[in-house]
Amino acid sequence: MQISDLPYPDPGVPDARSGPRFLWWLGRGQLGGQARSLAWGLLHFCGVAGLPYAVGLGVGAAVDRDGGRLLLVGGLLLVVGAAIATGDAMLHRTAVTNWITAAARVQQLLARKTAELGSALTRRVAAGEVVAVSTGVVDEPDKPVKGKGKRTDSGDAPEMRLNAAAITMVSTGDVEKIGWFVEAVSRFLAAAFSVVAICVGLLFYAPSIGVVVAVGVPVLALSVLPLLPRATRRADVQREKAGKATELASDTVAGLRVLRGIGGEELFLDRYRDASQEVRRAAVRSARMWALIAAVQVLLPGALMVTVVWYGSVLVLDGRLAVGELVAAFSAVATMLYPLRHFEEIAMAYSFSRPSAQRAARVLSLTRTDQTPDSVPAKPVEAPAPGGDLYDPATGLLAPAGRFTAVVCGDPDVAGRLAERLGGHAVHPGDGPGAAPPSVLLGGVALDDLALDSARGLVLVQDKDPVLLSGTLRELFDVPASGAVAAREALAAAQCGDVLDALLQAAPDGVDDAMDARITERGQSLSGGQRQRLALARSLVTDPEVLVLDEPTSAVDAHTEARIADGVAALRAGRTTVVLASSPLLLDRADRVVLVHGGRAVAAGTHRELLRGEPRYRAVVTRETDGETRSGEELTEIEESA
């Protein structure tokens, strides 16, 4: 796999049982690239290993005044130099290729898993952890340079937020750390081979001094290992604190308009200052440990060099060692400092990549449903025929085909989870107590048994807080759709006339069509109600068989809400629409209203029927107090007894 061949046609099925297994799986998936990197690394480091002996032979020839031998040594040095230069250039090229391809594979895997899980991912893995896996919040200590869905719906806002966080191409963070370790393995193996070659060569070339080198080199290679766990823990603390600071900053920026309204800017600014100072102190503690490791890597090799020079000089004075052999031994020790740095690097790379791989493996090990091998269908389930009812066995909610059904839940969180379930985003047992509930059925077919693309194409869920991506309005509406609903019709149904006027007024000169006006990132230049209406229009354009809307008008005024209710009902006539809301204006225009109480559908009828006959429904819709609800229940009992 070359960089020009990216992305992978299929990134494969990862071994996500643990971080080390995931790293091993990545390495096995790049055996060709690793072999090329190892071959060029061997050429480079063998040239490095041969350099001391060539220098020693040259010094010996000069001492013996042997011109012919000196000429041969000169030719040998040219060959060694060419091997070092060529091997280094190609090692850098192949190592960077391994690094980028490994990082790209991890990001494709995360993208695929994010699209598969959708908004359920944030409930099963902390959102900050998802961001850390893909983007990272802390850079590594100084390390050697490398080489040295078919439907992306407007409605599934949580999935979009995760796509922005978990799929972005990044150069730092967990993805880079994983790629760093994968590409460092081949360079480490080549460096280890050269160190062994130098030590073995010295034992044969100058046994008396070679023994000292052969004993001292393993000490140098293993000297920093006891310090690495503590350094890694300090780096993890820094990462955790930086993540909290980043989360606080993101929340502050997102709510800046509200903070200004209540005068809370200084309060949150002080909180961020405190969090930033904690990150700084953690970074200083981490840097001290890595500085100690670097100092050990300088001190011990220096001590070995002093020992070799002193002992070699004694041997030369005693006549047991030639001057050329002493120079070769000194050059060998000095040269080995370069490949020995790769021992420190591989230990550092593994220390950083192991927790990163563990986090990535945790995300990749999640499944869309809690299916066991016995429960997986033997063959793919075909999509149901159009016109089927939507039914949730867990709550007993039924949305008849082609009808406008409104669902009332007293708890907004319950409504959000119900909307996700209706869209085929199965609730995992880890989301809450109890076993996983059965799948939602569309036309009698379980959504969980359908292929992901098929399930997403049948049911579209618009979250209560949808996200608008930056770009023109025309690009915003360039989504997979049936083609039956034009953008202008959807905008009119969602009452976006004032939004189009605002975009056109803010557009640069020369833009005379609102569809060509640009929307800023996440629609920050628009009000909450305007963003909500644009997202609703985008959902209407897709014209799915089943459209699930979670509080689609919570940020608009009553008059606009009434017109939106009429527009959606007219545009979606004959199509299944489910709206989770508690607004009487929306409920009054629904063909059927269902009350979900205590996790079960307890009543169904029209809005007016439920107002008259269901006190629990009346309490949610009219915001009655407990006393008023009890009075209503007593009145109902009196009327029934009469």
mmCIF file of C-alpha atoms in Angstrom, residues 255-475:
data_model
loop_
_atom_site.group_PDB
_atom_site.id
_atom_site.type_symbol
_atom_site.label_atom_id
_atom_site.label_comp_id
_atom_site.label_asym_id
_atom_site.label_seq_id
_atom_site.Cartn_x
_atom_site.Cartn_y
_atom_site.Cartn_z
ATOM 1 C CA GLY A 255 -22.378 29.047 24.873
ATOM 2 C CA LEU A 256 -20.673 32.408 24.468
ATOM 3 C CA ARG A 257 -23.843 34.169 23.402
ATOM 4 C CA VAL A 258 -25.684 32.982 26.498
ATOM 5 C CA LEU A 259 -22.720 33.756 28.764
ATOM 6 C CA ARG A 260 -22.630 37.313 27.504
ATOM 7 C CA GLY A 261 -26.318 37.659 28.202
ATOM 8 C CA ILE A 262 -25.960 36.656 31.852
ATOM 9 C CA GLY A 263 -22.550 38.247 32.388
ATOM 10 C CA GLY A 264 -20.774 34.943 32.957
ATOM 11 C CA GLU A 265 -17.796 35.495 30.667
ATOM 12 C CA GLU A 266 -15.340 36.365 33.429
ATOM 13 C CA LEU A 267 -16.439 33.414 35.555
ATOM 14 C CA PHE A 268 -15.751 30.918 32.792
ATOM 15 C CA LEU A 269 -12.575 32.737 31.803
ATOM 16 C CA ASP A 270 -11.270 32.308 35.356
ATOM 17 C CA ARG A 271 -12.182 28.630 35.260
ATOM 18 C CA TYR A 272 -10.296 28.190 32.026
ATOM 19 C CA ARG A 273 -7.276 30.019 33.444
ATOM 20 C CA ASP A 274 -7.221 27.614 36.385
ATOM 21 C CA ALA A 275 -7.569 24.607 34.084
ATOM 22 C CA SER A 276 -4.842 25.957 31.822
ATOM 23 C CA GLN A 277 -2.468 26.384 34.748
ATOM 24 C CA GLU A 278 -3.121 22.793 35.819
ATOM 25 C CA VAL A 279 -2.212 21.663 32.309
ATOM 26 C CA ARG A 280 0.975 23.749 32.445
ATOM 27 C CA ARG A 281 2.028 22.251 35.777
ATOM 28 C CA ALA A 282 1.325 18.734 34.517
ATOM 29 C CA ALA A 283 3.303 19.447 31.349
ATOM 30 C CA VAL A 284 6.269 20.673 33.374
ATOM 31 C CA ARG A 285 6.234 17.517 35.527
ATOM 32 C CA SER A 286 6.059 15.371 32.398
ATOM 33 C CA ALA A 287 8.859 17.320 30.715
ATOM 34 C CA ARG A 288 11.093 16.867 33.764
ATOM 35 C CA MET A 289 10.798 13.105 33.530
ATOM 36 C CA TRP A 290 11.532 13.067 29.818
ATOM 37 C CA ALA A 291 14.476 15.399 30.417
ATOM 38 C CA LEU A 292 15.799 12.890 32.966
ATOM 39 C CA ILE A 293 15.464 10.104 30.409
ATOM 40 C CA ALA A 294 17.332 12.198 27.853
ATOM 41 C CA ALA A 295 20.047 12.963 30.422
ATOM 42 C CA VAL A 296 20.498 9.250 31.143
ATOM 43 C CA GLN A 297 20.844 8.642 27.417
ATOM 44 C CA VAL A 298 23.681 11.167 27.319
ATOM 45 C CA LEU A 299 25.395 10.299 30.613
ATOM 46 C CA LEU A 300 25.712 6.526 30.281
ATOM 47 C CA PRO A 301 27.017 6.488 26.689
ATOM 48 C CA GLY A 302 29.495 9.160 27.683
ATOM 49 C CA ALA A 303 30.620 7.033 30.605
ATOM 50 C CA LEU A 304 31.043 4.047 28.271
ATOM 51 C CA MET A 305 33.124 6.105 25.863
ATOM 52 C CA VAL A 306 35.402 7.315 28.665
ATOM 53 C CA THR A 307 35.792 3.732 29.871
ATOM 54 C CA VAL A 308 36.652 2.467 26.387
ATOM 55 C CA VAL A 309 39.207 5.225 25.780
ATOM 56 C CA TRP A 310 40.840 4.750 29.200
ATOM 57 C CA TYR A 311 40.973 0.967 29.053
ATOM 58 C CA GLY A 312 41.985 0.973 25.401
ATOM 59 C CA SER A 313 44.806 3.396 26.105
ATOM 60 C CA VAL A 314 46.097 1.090 28.842
ATOM 61 C CA LEU A 315 45.982 -1.831 26.413
ATOM 62 C CA VAL A 316 47.817 0.191 23.744
ATOM 63 C CA LEU A 317 50.551 1.143 26.201
ATOM 64 C CA ASP A 318 50.884 -2.502 27.202
ATOM 65 C CA GLY A 319 51.147 -3.505 23.548
ATOM 66 C CA ARG A 320 48.027 -5.678 23.669
ATOM 67 C CA LEU A 321 46.013 -3.403 21.353
ATOM 68 C CA ALA A 322 46.966 -1.633 18.157
ATOM 69 C CA VAL A 323 46.257 2.062 17.672
ATOM 70 C CA GLY A 324 43.950 1.309 14.745
ATOM 71 C CA GLU A 325 41.970 -1.135 16.887
ATOM 72 C CA LEU A 326 41.594 1.500 19.610
ATOM 73 C CA VAL A 327 40.335 4.032 17.078
ATOM 74 C CA ALA A 328 37.921 1.429 15.693
ATOM 75 C CA ALA A 329 36.606 0.657 19.178
ATOM 76 C CA PHE A 330 36.159 4.345 19.994
ATOM 77 C CA SER A 331 34.444 4.956 16.628
ATOM 78 C CA ALA A 332 32.188 1.964 17.204
ATOM 79 C CA VAL A 333 31.005 3.263 20.569
ATOM 80 C CA ALA A 334 30.487 6.760 19.175
ATOM 81 C CA THR A 335 28.625 5.356 16.166
ATOM 82 C CA MET A 336 26.402 3.132 18.287
ATOM 83 C CA LEU A 337 24.896 6.168 19.983
ATOM 84 C CA TYR A 338 22.846 6.679 16.819
ATOM 85 C CA PRO A 339 21.199 3.232 16.553
ATOM 86 C CA LEU A 340 20.859 3.087 20.336
ATOM 87 C CA ARG A 341 18.518 6.076 20.164
ATOM 88 C CA HIS A 342 16.071 3.791 18.384
ATOM 89 C CA PHE A 343 15.915 1.591 21.487
ATOM 90 C CA GLU A 344 14.703 4.584 23.454
ATOM 91 C CA GLU A 345 12.347 5.538 20.643
ATOM 92 C CA ILE A 346 10.677 2.127 20.371
ATOM 93 C CA ALA A 347 10.171 2.017 24.138
ATOM 94 C CA MET A 348 8.727 5.523 24.085
ATOM 95 C CA ALA A 349 6.573 4.759 21.039
ATOM 96 C CA TYR A 350 5.124 1.655 22.665
ATOM 97 C CA SER A 351 4.538 3.455 25.971
ATOM 98 C CA PHE A 352 2.531 6.145 24.200
ATOM 99 C CA SER A 353 0.845 3.992 21.576
ATOM 100 C CA ARG A 354 -0.344 1.229 23.923
ATOM 101 C CA PRO A 355 -2.928 3.369 25.806
ATOM 102 C CA SER A 356 -3.816 5.076 22.527
ATOM 103 C CA ALA A 357 -4.372 1.695 20.883
ATOM 104 C CA GLN A 358 -6.369 0.572 23.911
ATOM 105 C CA ARG A 359 -8.708 3.542 23.542
ATOM 106 C CA ALA A 360 -9.054 2.953 19.814
ATOM 107 C CA ALA A 361 -9.683 -0.759 20.398
ATOM 108 C CA ARG A 362 -12.385 0.063 22.927
ATOM 109 C CA VAL A 363 -14.237 2.192 20.385
ATOM 110 C CA LEU A 364 -13.714 -0.336 17.584
ATOM 111 C CA SER A 365 -14.932 -3.228 19.734
ATOM 112 C CA LEU A 366 -18.383 -1.680 20.124
ATOM 113 C CA THR A 367 -21.137 -3.181 18.031
ATOM 114 C CA ARG A 368 -24.285 -1.666 16.594
ATOM 115 C CA THR A 369 -26.401 -4.252 18.381
ATOM 116 C CA ASP A 370 -25.845 -6.614 21.267
ATOM 117 C CA GLN A 371 -26.087 -9.662 19.026
ATOM 118 C CA THR A 372 -24.482 -12.961 19.879
ATOM 119 C CA PRO A 373 -23.228 -15.252 17.088
ATOM 120 C CA ASP A 374 -26.395 -17.352 17.460
ATOM 121 C CA SER A 375 -28.636 -14.319 17.023
ATOM 122 C CA VAL A 376 -26.983 -13.015 13.850
ATOM 123 C CA PRO A 377 -29.142 -13.808 10.803
ATOM 124 C CA ALA A 378 -27.747 -16.576 8.605
ATOM 125 C CA LYS A 379 -28.196 -14.407 5.522
ATOM 126 C CA PRO A 380 -28.784 -10.677 4.991
ATOM 127 C CA VAL A 381 -32.347 -9.596 5.695
ATOM 128 C CA GLU A 382 -34.130 -7.910 2.820
ATOM 129 C CA ALA A 383 -35.582 -4.453 3.327
ATOM 130 C CA PRO A 384 -39.339 -4.389 4.003
ATOM 131 C CA ALA A 385 -41.753 -3.380 1.285
ATOM 132 C CA PRO A 386 -42.833 0.284 1.363
ATOM 133 C CA GLY A 387 -45.884 1.120 3.426
ATOM 134 C CA GLY A 388 -45.119 -0.800 6.605
ATOM 135 C CA ASP A 389 -45.936 0.361 10.130
ATOM 136 C CA LEU A 390 -43.154 1.407 12.523
ATOM 137 C CA TYR A 391 -43.436 -0.466 15.809
ATOM 138 C CA ASP A 392 -41.276 -0.408 18.934
ATOM 139 C CA PRO A 393 -41.779 -3.570 21.030
ATOM 140 C CA ALA A 394 -39.951 -2.036 23.982
ATOM 141 C CA THR A 395 -42.490 0.749 24.493
ATOM 142 C CA GLY A 396 -45.453 -0.542 22.499
ATOM 143 C CA LEU A 397 -45.329 2.574 20.309
ATOM 144 C CA LEU A 398 -47.008 2.146 16.921
ATOM 145 C CA ALA A 399 -46.658 4.675 14.105
ATOM 146 C CA PRO A 400 -49.067 3.670 11.303
ATOM 147 C CA ALA A 401 -47.751 3.893 7.766
ATOM 148 C CA GLY A 402 -48.495 7.130 5.951
ATOM 149 C CA ARG A 403 -49.726 8.897 9.097
ATOM 150 C CA PHE A 404 -48.459 11.887 11.073
ATOM 151 C CA THR A 405 -47.866 10.493 14.581
ATOM 152 C CA ALA A 406 -46.868 12.657 17.540
ATOM 153 C CA VAL A 407 -45.273 11.167 20.649
ATOM 154 C CA VAL A 408 -45.391 12.855 24.043
ATOM 155 C CA CYS A 409 -42.821 11.948 26.727
ATOM 156 C CA GLY A 410 -42.588 13.678 30.052
ATOM 157 C CA ASP A 411 -38.798 13.257 30.125
ATOM 158 C CA PRO A 412 -36.800 14.847 27.239
ATOM 159 C CA ASP A 413 -33.992 12.305 27.733
ATOM 160 C CA VAL A 414 -36.457 9.456 27.278
ATOM 161 C CA ALA A 415 -37.705 11.135 24.105
ATOM 162 C CA GLY A 416 -34.151 11.425 22.769
ATOM 163 C CA ARG A 417 -33.390 7.757 23.425
ATOM 164 C CA LEU A 418 -36.698 6.742 21.879
ATOM 165 C CA ALA A 419 -35.906 8.747 18.745
ATOM 166 C CA GLU A 420 -32.562 6.976 18.454
ATOM 167 C CA ARG A 421 -34.203 3.579 18.841
ATOM 168 C CA LEU A 422 -36.764 4.399 16.159
ATOM 169 C CA GLY A 423 -33.874 5.195 13.811
ATOM 170 C CA GLY A 424 -32.198 1.841 14.351
ATOM 171 C CA HIS A 425 -29.588 3.122 16.801
ATOM 172 C CA ALA A 426 -29.954 0.269 19.230
ATOM 173 C CA VAL A 427 -29.591 0.922 22.929
ATOM 174 C CA HIS A 428 -26.712 -1.121 24.322
ATOM 175 C CA PRO A 429 -26.928 -2.820 27.719
ATOM 176 C CA GLY A 430 -24.130 -0.550 28.837
ATOM 177 C CA ASP A 431 -26.412 2.417 28.312
ATOM 178 C CA GLY A 432 -28.466 1.530 31.322
ATOM 179 C CA PRO A 433 -29.676 -1.267 33.552
ATOM 180 C CA GLY A 434 -31.315 -4.336 32.143
ATOM 181 C CA ALA A 435 -30.924 -6.331 28.976
ATOM 182 C CA ALA A 436 -30.926 -4.812 25.511
ATOM 183 C CA PRO A 437 -34.521 -4.181 24.360
ATOM 184 C CA PRO A 438 -35.779 -5.812 21.150
ATOM 185 C CA SER A 439 -35.272 -4.088 17.839
ATOM 186 C CA VAL A 440 -37.723 -1.635 16.342
ATOM 187 C CA LEU A 441 -39.759 -3.181 13.500
ATOM 188 C CA LEU A 442 -40.567 -1.558 10.185
ATOM 189 C CA GLY A 443 -43.115 -3.511 8.198
ATOM 190 C CA GLY A 444 -42.475 -6.462 10.508
ATOM 191 C CA VAL A 445 -38.703 -6.476 9.799
ATOM 192 C CA ALA A 446 -36.234 -5.693 12.593
ATOM 193 C CA LEU A 447 -34.121 -2.648 11.777
ATOM 194 C CA ASP A 448 -31.184 -4.176 13.674
ATOM 195 C CA ASP A 449 -31.154 -7.110 11.233
ATOM 196 C CA LEU A 450 -30.950 -4.875 8.172
ATOM 197 C CA ALA A 451 -27.708 -3.744 6.621
ATOM 198 C CA LEU A 452 -26.656 -0.377 8.009
ATOM 199 C CA ASP A 453 -27.088 1.468 4.698
ATOM 200 C CA SER A 454 -30.534 -0.028 4.243
ATOM 201 C CA ALA A 455 -31.673 0.901 7.763
ATOM 202 C CA ARG A 456 -30.389 4.456 7.451
ATOM 203 C CA GLY A 457 -32.013 4.836 4.053
ATOM 204 C CA LEU A 458 -35.424 3.818 5.395
ATOM 205 C CA VAL A 459 -35.544 5.829 8.619
ATOM 206 C CA LEU A 460 -34.097 9.295 9.128
ATOM 207 C CA VAL A 461 -33.814 10.779 12.623
ATOM 208 C CA GLN A 462 -33.335 14.502 13.170
ATOM 209 C CA ASP A 463 -31.841 15.270 16.543
ATOM 210 C CA LYS A 464 -33.170 18.077 18.695
ATOM 211 C CA ASP A 465 -29.859 19.941 18.279
ATOM 212 C CA PRO A 466 -28.926 19.472 14.598
ATOM 213 C CA VAL A 467 -25.609 20.642 13.186
ATOM 214 C CA LEU A 468 -25.104 22.666 10.019
ATOM 215 C CA LEU A 469 -21.810 22.189 8.234
ATOM 216 C CA SER A 470 -20.083 25.149 6.612
ATOM 217 C CA GLY A 471 -20.636 25.780 2.899
ATOM 218 C CA THR A 472 -23.292 27.183 0.622
ATOM 219 C CA LEU A 473 -26.960 26.521 1.165
ATOM 220 C CA ARG A 474 -26.975 24.543 -2.075
ATOM 221 C CA GLU A 475 -24.236 22.292 -0.707
#
